[in-house]
mmCIF file of C-alpha atoms in Angstrom:
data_model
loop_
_atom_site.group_PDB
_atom_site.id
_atom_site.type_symbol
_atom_site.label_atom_id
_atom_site.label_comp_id
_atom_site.label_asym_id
_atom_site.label_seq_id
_atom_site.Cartn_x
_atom_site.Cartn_y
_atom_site.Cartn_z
ATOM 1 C CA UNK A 1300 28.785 6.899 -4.056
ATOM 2 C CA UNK A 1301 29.356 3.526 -2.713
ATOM 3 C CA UNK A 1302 28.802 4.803 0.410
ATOM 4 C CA UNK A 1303 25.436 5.991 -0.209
ATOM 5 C CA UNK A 1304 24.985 2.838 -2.269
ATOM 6 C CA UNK A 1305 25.453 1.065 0.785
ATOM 7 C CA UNK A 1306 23.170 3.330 3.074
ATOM 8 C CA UNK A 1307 20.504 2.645 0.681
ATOM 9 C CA UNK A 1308 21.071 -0.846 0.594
ATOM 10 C CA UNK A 1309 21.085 -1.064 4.433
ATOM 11 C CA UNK A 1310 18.375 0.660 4.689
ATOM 12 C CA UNK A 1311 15.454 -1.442 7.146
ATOM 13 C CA UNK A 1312 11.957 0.127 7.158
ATOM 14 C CA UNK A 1313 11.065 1.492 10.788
ATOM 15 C CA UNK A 1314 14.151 0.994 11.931
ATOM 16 C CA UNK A 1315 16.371 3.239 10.673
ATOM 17 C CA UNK A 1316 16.018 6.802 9.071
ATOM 18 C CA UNK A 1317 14.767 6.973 5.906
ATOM 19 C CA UNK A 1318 16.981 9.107 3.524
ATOM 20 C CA UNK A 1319 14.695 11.815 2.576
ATOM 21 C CA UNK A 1320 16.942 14.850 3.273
ATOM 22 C CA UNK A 1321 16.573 15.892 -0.222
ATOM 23 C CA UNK A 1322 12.543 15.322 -0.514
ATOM 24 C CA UNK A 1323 11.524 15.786 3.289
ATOM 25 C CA UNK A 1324 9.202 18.682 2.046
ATOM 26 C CA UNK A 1325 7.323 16.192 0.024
ATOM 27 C CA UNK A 1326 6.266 14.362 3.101
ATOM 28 C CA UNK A 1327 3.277 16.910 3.176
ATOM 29 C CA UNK A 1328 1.222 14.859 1.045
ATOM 30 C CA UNK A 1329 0.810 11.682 3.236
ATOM 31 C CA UNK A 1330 0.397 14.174 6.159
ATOM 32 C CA UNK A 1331 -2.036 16.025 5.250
ATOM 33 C CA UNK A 1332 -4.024 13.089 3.808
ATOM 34 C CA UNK A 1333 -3.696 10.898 6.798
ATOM 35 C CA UNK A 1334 -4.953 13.678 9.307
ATOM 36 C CA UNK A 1335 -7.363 14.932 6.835
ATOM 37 C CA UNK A 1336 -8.875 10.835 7.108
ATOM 38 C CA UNK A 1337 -8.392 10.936 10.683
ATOM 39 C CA UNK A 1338 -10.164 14.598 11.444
ATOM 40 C CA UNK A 1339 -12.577 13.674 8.538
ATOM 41 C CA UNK A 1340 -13.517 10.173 10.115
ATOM 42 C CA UNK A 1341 -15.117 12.072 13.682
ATOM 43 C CA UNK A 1342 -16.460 15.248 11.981
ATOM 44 C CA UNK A 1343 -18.524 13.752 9.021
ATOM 45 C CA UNK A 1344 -22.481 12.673 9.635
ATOM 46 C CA UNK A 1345 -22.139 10.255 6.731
ATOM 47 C CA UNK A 1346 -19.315 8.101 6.454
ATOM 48 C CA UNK A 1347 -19.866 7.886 3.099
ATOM 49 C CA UNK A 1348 -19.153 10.822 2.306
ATOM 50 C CA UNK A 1349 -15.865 10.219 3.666
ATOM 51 C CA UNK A 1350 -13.431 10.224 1.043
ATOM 52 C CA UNK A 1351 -14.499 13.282 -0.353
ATOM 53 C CA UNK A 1352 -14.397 15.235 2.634
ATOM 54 C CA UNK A 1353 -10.607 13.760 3.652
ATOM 55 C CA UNK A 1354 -9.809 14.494 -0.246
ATOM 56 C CA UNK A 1355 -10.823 18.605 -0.208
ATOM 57 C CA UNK A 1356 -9.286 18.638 3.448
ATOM 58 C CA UNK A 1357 -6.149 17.396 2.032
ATOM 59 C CA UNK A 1358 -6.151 19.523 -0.141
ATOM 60 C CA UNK A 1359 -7.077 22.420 1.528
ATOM 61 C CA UNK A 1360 -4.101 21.917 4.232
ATOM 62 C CA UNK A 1361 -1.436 21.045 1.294
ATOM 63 C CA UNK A 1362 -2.650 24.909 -0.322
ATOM 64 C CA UNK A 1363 -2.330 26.380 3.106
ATOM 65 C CA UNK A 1364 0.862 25.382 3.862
ATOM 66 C CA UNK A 1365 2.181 27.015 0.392
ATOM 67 C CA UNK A 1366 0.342 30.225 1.420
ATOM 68 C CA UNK A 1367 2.367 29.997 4.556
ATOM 69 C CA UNK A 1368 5.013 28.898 2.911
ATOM 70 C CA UNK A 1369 4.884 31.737 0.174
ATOM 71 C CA UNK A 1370 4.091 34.716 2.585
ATOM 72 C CA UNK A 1371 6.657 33.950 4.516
ATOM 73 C CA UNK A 1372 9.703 34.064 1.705
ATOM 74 C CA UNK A 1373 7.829 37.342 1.030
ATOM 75 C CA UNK A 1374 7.774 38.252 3.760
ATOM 76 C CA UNK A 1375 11.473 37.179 4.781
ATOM 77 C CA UNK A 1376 12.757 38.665 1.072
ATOM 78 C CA UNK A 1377 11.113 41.460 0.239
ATOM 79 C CA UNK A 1378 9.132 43.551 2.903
ATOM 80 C CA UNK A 1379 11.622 43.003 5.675
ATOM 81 C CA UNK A 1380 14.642 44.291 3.187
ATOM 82 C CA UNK A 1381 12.711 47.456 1.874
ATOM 83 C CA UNK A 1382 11.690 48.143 5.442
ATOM 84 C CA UNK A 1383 15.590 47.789 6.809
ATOM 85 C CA UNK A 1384 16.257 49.941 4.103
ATOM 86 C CA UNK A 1385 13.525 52.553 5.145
ATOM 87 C CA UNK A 1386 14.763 52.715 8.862
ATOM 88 C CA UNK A 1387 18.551 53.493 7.482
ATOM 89 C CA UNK B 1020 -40.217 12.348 27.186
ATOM 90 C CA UNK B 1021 -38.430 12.810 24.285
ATOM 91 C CA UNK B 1022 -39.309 11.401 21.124
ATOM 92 C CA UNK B 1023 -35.960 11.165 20.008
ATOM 93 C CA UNK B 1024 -34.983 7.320 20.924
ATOM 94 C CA UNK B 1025 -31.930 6.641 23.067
ATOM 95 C CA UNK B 1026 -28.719 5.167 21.081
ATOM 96 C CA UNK B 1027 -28.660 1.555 20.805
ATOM 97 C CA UNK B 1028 -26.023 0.068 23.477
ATOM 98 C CA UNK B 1029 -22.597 -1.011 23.019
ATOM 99 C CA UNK B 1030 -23.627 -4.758 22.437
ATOM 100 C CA UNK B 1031 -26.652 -3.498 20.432
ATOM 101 C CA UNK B 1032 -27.206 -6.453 17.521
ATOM 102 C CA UNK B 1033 -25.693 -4.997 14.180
ATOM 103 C CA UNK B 1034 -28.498 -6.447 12.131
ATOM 104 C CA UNK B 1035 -31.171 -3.753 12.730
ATOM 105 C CA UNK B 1036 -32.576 -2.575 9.555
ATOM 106 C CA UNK B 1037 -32.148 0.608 8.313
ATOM 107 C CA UNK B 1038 -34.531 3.216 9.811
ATOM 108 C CA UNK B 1039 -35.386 7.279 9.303
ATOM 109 C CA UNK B 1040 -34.682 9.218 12.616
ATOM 110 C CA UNK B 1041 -37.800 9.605 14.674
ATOM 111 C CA UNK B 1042 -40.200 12.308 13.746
ATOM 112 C CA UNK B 1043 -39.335 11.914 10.538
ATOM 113 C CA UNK B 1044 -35.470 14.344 10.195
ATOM 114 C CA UNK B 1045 -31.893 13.223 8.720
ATOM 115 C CA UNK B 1046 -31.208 9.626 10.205
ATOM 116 C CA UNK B 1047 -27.852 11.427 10.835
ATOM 117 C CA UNK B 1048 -29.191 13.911 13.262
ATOM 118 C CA UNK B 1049 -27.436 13.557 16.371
ATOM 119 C CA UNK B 1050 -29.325 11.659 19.776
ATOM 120 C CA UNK B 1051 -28.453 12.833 22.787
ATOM 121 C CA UNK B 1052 -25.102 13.188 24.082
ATOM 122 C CA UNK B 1053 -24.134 9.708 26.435
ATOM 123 C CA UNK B 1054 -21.014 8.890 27.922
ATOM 124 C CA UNK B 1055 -19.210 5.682 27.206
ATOM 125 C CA UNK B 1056 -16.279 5.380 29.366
ATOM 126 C CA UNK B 1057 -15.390 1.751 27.912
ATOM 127 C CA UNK B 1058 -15.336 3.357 24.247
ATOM 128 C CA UNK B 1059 -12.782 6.146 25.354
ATOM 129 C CA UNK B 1060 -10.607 3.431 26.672
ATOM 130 C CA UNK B 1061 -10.724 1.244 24.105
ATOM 131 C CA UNK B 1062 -10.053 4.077 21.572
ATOM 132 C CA UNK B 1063 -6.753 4.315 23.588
ATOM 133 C CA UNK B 1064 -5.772 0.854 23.486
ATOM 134 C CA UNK B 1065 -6.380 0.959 19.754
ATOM 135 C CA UNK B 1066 -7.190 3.181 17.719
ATOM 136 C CA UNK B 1067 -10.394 2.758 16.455
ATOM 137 C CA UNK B 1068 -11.481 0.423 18.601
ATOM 138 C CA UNK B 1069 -13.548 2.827 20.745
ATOM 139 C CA UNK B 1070 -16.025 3.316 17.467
ATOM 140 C CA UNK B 1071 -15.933 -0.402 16.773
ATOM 141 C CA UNK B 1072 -17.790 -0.893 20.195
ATOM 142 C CA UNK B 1073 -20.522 1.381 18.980
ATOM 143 C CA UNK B 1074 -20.532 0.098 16.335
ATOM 144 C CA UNK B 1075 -19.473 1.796 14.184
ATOM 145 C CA UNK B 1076 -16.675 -0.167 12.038
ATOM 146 C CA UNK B 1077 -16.571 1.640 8.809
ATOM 147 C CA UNK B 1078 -15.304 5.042 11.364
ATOM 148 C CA UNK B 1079 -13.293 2.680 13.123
ATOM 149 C CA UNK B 1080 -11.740 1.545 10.378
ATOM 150 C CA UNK B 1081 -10.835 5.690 8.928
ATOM 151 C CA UNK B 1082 -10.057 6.639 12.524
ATOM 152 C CA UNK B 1083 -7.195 3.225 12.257
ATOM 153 C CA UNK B 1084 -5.676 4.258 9.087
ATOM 154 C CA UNK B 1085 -5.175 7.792 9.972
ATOM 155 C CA UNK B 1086 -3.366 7.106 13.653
ATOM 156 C CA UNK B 1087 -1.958 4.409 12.763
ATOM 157 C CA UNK B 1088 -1.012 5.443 9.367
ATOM 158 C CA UNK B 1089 0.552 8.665 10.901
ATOM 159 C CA UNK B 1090 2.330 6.749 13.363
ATOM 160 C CA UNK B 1091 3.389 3.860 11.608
ATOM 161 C CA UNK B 1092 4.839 6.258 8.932
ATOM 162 C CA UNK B 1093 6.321 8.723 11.703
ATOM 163 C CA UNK B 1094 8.743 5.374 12.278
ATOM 164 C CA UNK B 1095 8.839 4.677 8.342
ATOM 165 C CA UNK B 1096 10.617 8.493 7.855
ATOM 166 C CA UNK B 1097 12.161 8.436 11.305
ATOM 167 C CA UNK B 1098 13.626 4.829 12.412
ATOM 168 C CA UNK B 1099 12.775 3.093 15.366
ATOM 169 C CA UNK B 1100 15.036 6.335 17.360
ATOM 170 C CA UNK B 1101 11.870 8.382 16.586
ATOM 171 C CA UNK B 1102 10.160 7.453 19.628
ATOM 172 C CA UNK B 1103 12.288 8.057 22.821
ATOM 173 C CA UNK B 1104 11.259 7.950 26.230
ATOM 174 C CA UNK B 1105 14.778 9.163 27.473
ATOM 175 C CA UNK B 1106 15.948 11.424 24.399
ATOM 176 C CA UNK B 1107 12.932 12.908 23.644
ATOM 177 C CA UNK B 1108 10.831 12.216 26.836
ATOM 178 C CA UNK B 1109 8.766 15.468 25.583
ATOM 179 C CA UNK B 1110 7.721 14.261 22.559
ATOM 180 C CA UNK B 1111 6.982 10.610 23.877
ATOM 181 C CA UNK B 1112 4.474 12.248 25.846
ATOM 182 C CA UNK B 1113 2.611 13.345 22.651
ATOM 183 C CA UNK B 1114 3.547 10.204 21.271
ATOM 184 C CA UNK B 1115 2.221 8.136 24.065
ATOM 185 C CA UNK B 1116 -1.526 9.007 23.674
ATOM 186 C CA UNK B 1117 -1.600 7.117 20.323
ATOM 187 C CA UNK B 1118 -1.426 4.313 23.093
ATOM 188 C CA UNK B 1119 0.128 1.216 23.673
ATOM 189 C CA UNK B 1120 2.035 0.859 20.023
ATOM 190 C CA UNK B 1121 4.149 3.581 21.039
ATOM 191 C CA UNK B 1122 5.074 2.325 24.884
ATOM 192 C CA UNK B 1123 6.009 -1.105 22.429
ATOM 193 C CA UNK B 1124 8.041 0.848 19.744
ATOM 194 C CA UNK B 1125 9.838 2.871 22.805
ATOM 195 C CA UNK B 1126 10.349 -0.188 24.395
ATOM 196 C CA UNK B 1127 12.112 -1.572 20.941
ATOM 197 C CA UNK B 1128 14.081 1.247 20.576
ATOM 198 C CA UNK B 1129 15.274 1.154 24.530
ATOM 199 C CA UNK B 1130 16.159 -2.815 24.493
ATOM 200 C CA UNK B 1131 16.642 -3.931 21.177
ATOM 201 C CA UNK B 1132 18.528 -0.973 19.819
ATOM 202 C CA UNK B 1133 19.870 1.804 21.889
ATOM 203 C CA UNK B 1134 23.279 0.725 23.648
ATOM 204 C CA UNK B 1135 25.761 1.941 25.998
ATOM 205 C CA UNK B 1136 28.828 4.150 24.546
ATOM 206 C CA UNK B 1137 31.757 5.734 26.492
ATOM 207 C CA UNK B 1138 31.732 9.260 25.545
ATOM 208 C CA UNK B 1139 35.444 11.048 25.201
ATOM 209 C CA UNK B 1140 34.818 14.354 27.973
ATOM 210 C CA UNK B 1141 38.000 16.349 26.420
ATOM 211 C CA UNK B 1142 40.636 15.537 28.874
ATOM 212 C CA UNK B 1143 38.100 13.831 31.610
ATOM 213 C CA UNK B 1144 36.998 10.151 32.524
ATOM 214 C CA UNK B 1145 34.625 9.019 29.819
ATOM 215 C CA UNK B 1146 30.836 9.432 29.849
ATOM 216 C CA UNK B 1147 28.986 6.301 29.581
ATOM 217 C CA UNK B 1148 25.791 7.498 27.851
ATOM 218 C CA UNK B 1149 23.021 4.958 26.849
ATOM 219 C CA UNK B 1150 22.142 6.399 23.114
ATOM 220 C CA UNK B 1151 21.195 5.669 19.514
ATOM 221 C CA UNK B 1152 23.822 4.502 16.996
ATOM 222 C CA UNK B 1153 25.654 6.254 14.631
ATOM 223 C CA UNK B 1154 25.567 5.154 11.223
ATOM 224 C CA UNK B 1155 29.187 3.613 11.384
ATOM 225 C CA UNK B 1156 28.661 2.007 14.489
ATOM 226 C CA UNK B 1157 27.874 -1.676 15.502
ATOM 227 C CA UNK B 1158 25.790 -3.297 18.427
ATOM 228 C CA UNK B 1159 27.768 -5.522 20.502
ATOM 229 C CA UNK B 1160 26.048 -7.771 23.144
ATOM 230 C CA UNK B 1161 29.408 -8.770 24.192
ATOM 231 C CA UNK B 1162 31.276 -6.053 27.227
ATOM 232 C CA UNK B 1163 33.846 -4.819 25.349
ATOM 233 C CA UNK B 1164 36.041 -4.343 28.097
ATOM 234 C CA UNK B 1165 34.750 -5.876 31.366
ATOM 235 C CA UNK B 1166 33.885 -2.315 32.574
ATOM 236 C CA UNK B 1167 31.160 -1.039 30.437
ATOM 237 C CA UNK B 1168 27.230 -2.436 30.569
ATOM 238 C CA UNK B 1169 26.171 -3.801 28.080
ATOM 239 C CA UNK B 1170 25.195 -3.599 25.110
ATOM 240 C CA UNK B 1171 27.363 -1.631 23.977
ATOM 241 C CA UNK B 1172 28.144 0.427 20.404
ATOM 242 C CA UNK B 1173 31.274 0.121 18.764
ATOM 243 C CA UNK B 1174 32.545 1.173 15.720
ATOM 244 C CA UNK B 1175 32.425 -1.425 12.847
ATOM 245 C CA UNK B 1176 35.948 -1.799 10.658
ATOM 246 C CA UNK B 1177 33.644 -3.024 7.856
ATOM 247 C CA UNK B 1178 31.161 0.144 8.106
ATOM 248 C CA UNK B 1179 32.562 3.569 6.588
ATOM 249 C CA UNK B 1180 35.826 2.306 5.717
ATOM 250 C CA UNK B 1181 35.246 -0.825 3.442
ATOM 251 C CA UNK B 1182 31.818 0.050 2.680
ATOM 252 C CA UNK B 1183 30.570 -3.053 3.965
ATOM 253 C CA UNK B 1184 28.772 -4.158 7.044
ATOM 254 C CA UNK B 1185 28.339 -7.251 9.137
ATOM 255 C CA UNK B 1186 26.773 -8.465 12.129
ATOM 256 C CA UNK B 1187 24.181 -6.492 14.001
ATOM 257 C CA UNK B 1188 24.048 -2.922 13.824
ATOM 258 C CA UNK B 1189 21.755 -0.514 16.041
ATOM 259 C CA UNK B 1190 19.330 1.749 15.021
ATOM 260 C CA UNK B 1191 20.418 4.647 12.642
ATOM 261 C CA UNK B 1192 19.934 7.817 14.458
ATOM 262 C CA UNK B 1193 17.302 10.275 13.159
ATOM 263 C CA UNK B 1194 18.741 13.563 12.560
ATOM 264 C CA UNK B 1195 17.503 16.714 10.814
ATOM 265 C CA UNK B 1196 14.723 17.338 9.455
ATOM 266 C CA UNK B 1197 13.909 13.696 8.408
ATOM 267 C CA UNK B 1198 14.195 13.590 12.344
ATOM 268 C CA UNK B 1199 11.685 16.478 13.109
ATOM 269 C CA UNK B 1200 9.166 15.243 10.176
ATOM 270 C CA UNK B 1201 8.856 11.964 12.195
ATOM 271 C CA UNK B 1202 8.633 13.579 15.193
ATOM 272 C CA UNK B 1203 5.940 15.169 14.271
ATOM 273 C CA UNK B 1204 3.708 12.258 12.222
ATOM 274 C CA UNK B 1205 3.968 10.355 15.556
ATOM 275 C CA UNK B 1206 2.971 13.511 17.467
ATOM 276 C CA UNK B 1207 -0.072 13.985 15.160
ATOM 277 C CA UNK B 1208 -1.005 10.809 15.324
ATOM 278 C CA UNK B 1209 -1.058 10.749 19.608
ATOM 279 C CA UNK B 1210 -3.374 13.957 18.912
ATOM 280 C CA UNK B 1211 -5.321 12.559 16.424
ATOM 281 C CA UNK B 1212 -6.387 9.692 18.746
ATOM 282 C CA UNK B 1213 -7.121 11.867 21.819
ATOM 283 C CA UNK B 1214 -9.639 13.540 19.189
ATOM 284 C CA UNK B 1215 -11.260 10.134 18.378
ATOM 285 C CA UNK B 1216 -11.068 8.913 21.968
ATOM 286 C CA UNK B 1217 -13.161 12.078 22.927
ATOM 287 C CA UNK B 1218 -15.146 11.708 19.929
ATOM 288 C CA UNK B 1219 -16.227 7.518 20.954
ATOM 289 C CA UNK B 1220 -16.308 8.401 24.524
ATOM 290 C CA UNK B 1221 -19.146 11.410 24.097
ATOM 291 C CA UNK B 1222 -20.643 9.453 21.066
ATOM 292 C CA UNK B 1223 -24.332 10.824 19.495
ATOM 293 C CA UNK B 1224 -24.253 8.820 16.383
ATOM 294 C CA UNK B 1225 -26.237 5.662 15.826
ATOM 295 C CA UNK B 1226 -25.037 2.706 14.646
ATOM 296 C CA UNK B 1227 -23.894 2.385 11.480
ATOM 297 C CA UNK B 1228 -26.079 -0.785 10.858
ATOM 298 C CA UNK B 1229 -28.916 1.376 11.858
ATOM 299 C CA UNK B 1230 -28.080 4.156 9.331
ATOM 300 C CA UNK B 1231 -26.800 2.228 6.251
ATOM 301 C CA UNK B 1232 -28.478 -1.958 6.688
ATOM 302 C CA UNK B 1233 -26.066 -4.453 7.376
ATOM 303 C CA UNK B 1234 -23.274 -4.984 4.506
ATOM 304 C CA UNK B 1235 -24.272 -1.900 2.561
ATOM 305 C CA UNK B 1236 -21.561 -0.400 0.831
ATOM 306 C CA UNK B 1237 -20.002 2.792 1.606
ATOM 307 C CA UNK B 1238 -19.296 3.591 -1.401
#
């Protein structure tokens, strides 16, 4: 505990690791958003329109990802075991 | 002749008034494709920059947050060990298109925080590897020995054992998938920026002083 007090305490932004083994999987968010703004910012005609555009995108990437995400456990967990258990 | 009218050059004034397209379509229709060579490299040396020079600032400005944000918070998850010319020369050549911010951050990482370290080889003469620190380890400018370069890592009595730590310690090394997550931002962000440097150097937009006035709001 005072270990990991310590870590956290030590802990200097962009130069060491953060410690987000427990939450790495909620990095998505900033991810997605900051390439949505990026792709968003050379593909819209209106810059204006900007924020909305990088906002669905974001979205849009975040849901894909948990299809992915989810068809893949399903995938992994169910088909593959009923079809081992078809070849037997 | 067309009557679509060329785009305005690079040091075209930004106080044009606003204006429809010619022949009366979207002011957002494209003009015909140009090549600017100077935008493409300036969109290397910083991102953004390339659409600034057309003049287009309010772009520039999305195009900055989103490489620069992704890089920028590749090294926020990751630690300065996230960009690696020698450890993860692969990557860094991903990493290197977001330009010269990441040939500074590797440069960091190579001479500010990465040190020598003898290596046990199980039985062998010792490796001296140049690498990252561990978390228990120190960075000593000092040769420990007289035979080592230096820097060199060594580990710290006050780190680990006492839960304490003094003087200067190295870089923590990334590992796991922390490690792979920053890997990855920094990645995104050198392809990001190869897709606004193509985007400013094969520009058909007009300037955005042209389409919106000068000091209208984007909003």
């Amino acid at each position: 505990m005072t270990t990991m007090l310590a870590y956290t305490l030590a802990w200097r932004p962009f130069i060491d690791p953060m410690n987000a083994h427990d939450w790495w999987f909620l990095l998505i968010f900033p991810v997605a958003m900051l390439v949505s703004i990026a792709w968003k910012a050379v593909r819209v005609d209106d810059v204006r329109r900007l924020p909305r555009a990088a906002g669905v995108m974001t979205i849009q990437v975040v849901l894909a990802m948990l299809g992915l995400g989810l068809a893949a456990y399903i995938g992994l967990v169910v088909v593959l075991p009923i079809l081992a258990g078809l070849a037997r | 002749m067309s009557d679509v009218p060329p785009e305005a050059p690079i040091d075209a004034p930004k106080t044009v008034p606003p204006r429809p397209a010619a022949g009366g379509g979207s002011p957002f229709t494209p003009g015909p494709e140009r090549f600017h060579p100077v935008a493409g490299v300036a969109a290397w040396v910083l991102p953004g920059l390339g659409h600034v020079l057309l003049g287009q600032p309010r772009r520039a400005a999305a195009v900055a947050v989103g490489v620069l944000g992704l890089f920028f918070g590749g090294l926020l998850v990751g630690g300065i060990d996230t960009v690696d010319s020698r450890e993860d020369r692969l990557w860094f050549y991903v990493h290197a298109l977001t330009g010269p911010v990441a040939f500074g951050a590797d440069w960091l990482n190579q001479n500010r925080f990465k040190a020598w370290v003898l290596e046990p080889t199980g039985g062998g003469r010792p490796l001296e590897v140049f690498r990252s620190s561990h978390a228990d380890e120190v960075r000593v400018d000092a040769p420990q020995n007289g035979q080592m370069p230096w820097p060199v890592l060594q580990r710290s009595p006050q780190w680990g054992d006492d839960d304490r730590f003094t003087g200067p310690r190295g870089a923590g090394k990334s590992i796991g998938k922390v490690n792979e997550v920053a890997l990855l931002m920094c990645a995104l962000a050198g392809m990001m920026n190869v897709v606004a440097l193509l985007d400013a150097a094969f520009n058909r937009r007009r300037p955005e002083a042209e389409l919106y006035g000068k000091g209208a709001s984007t909003s």
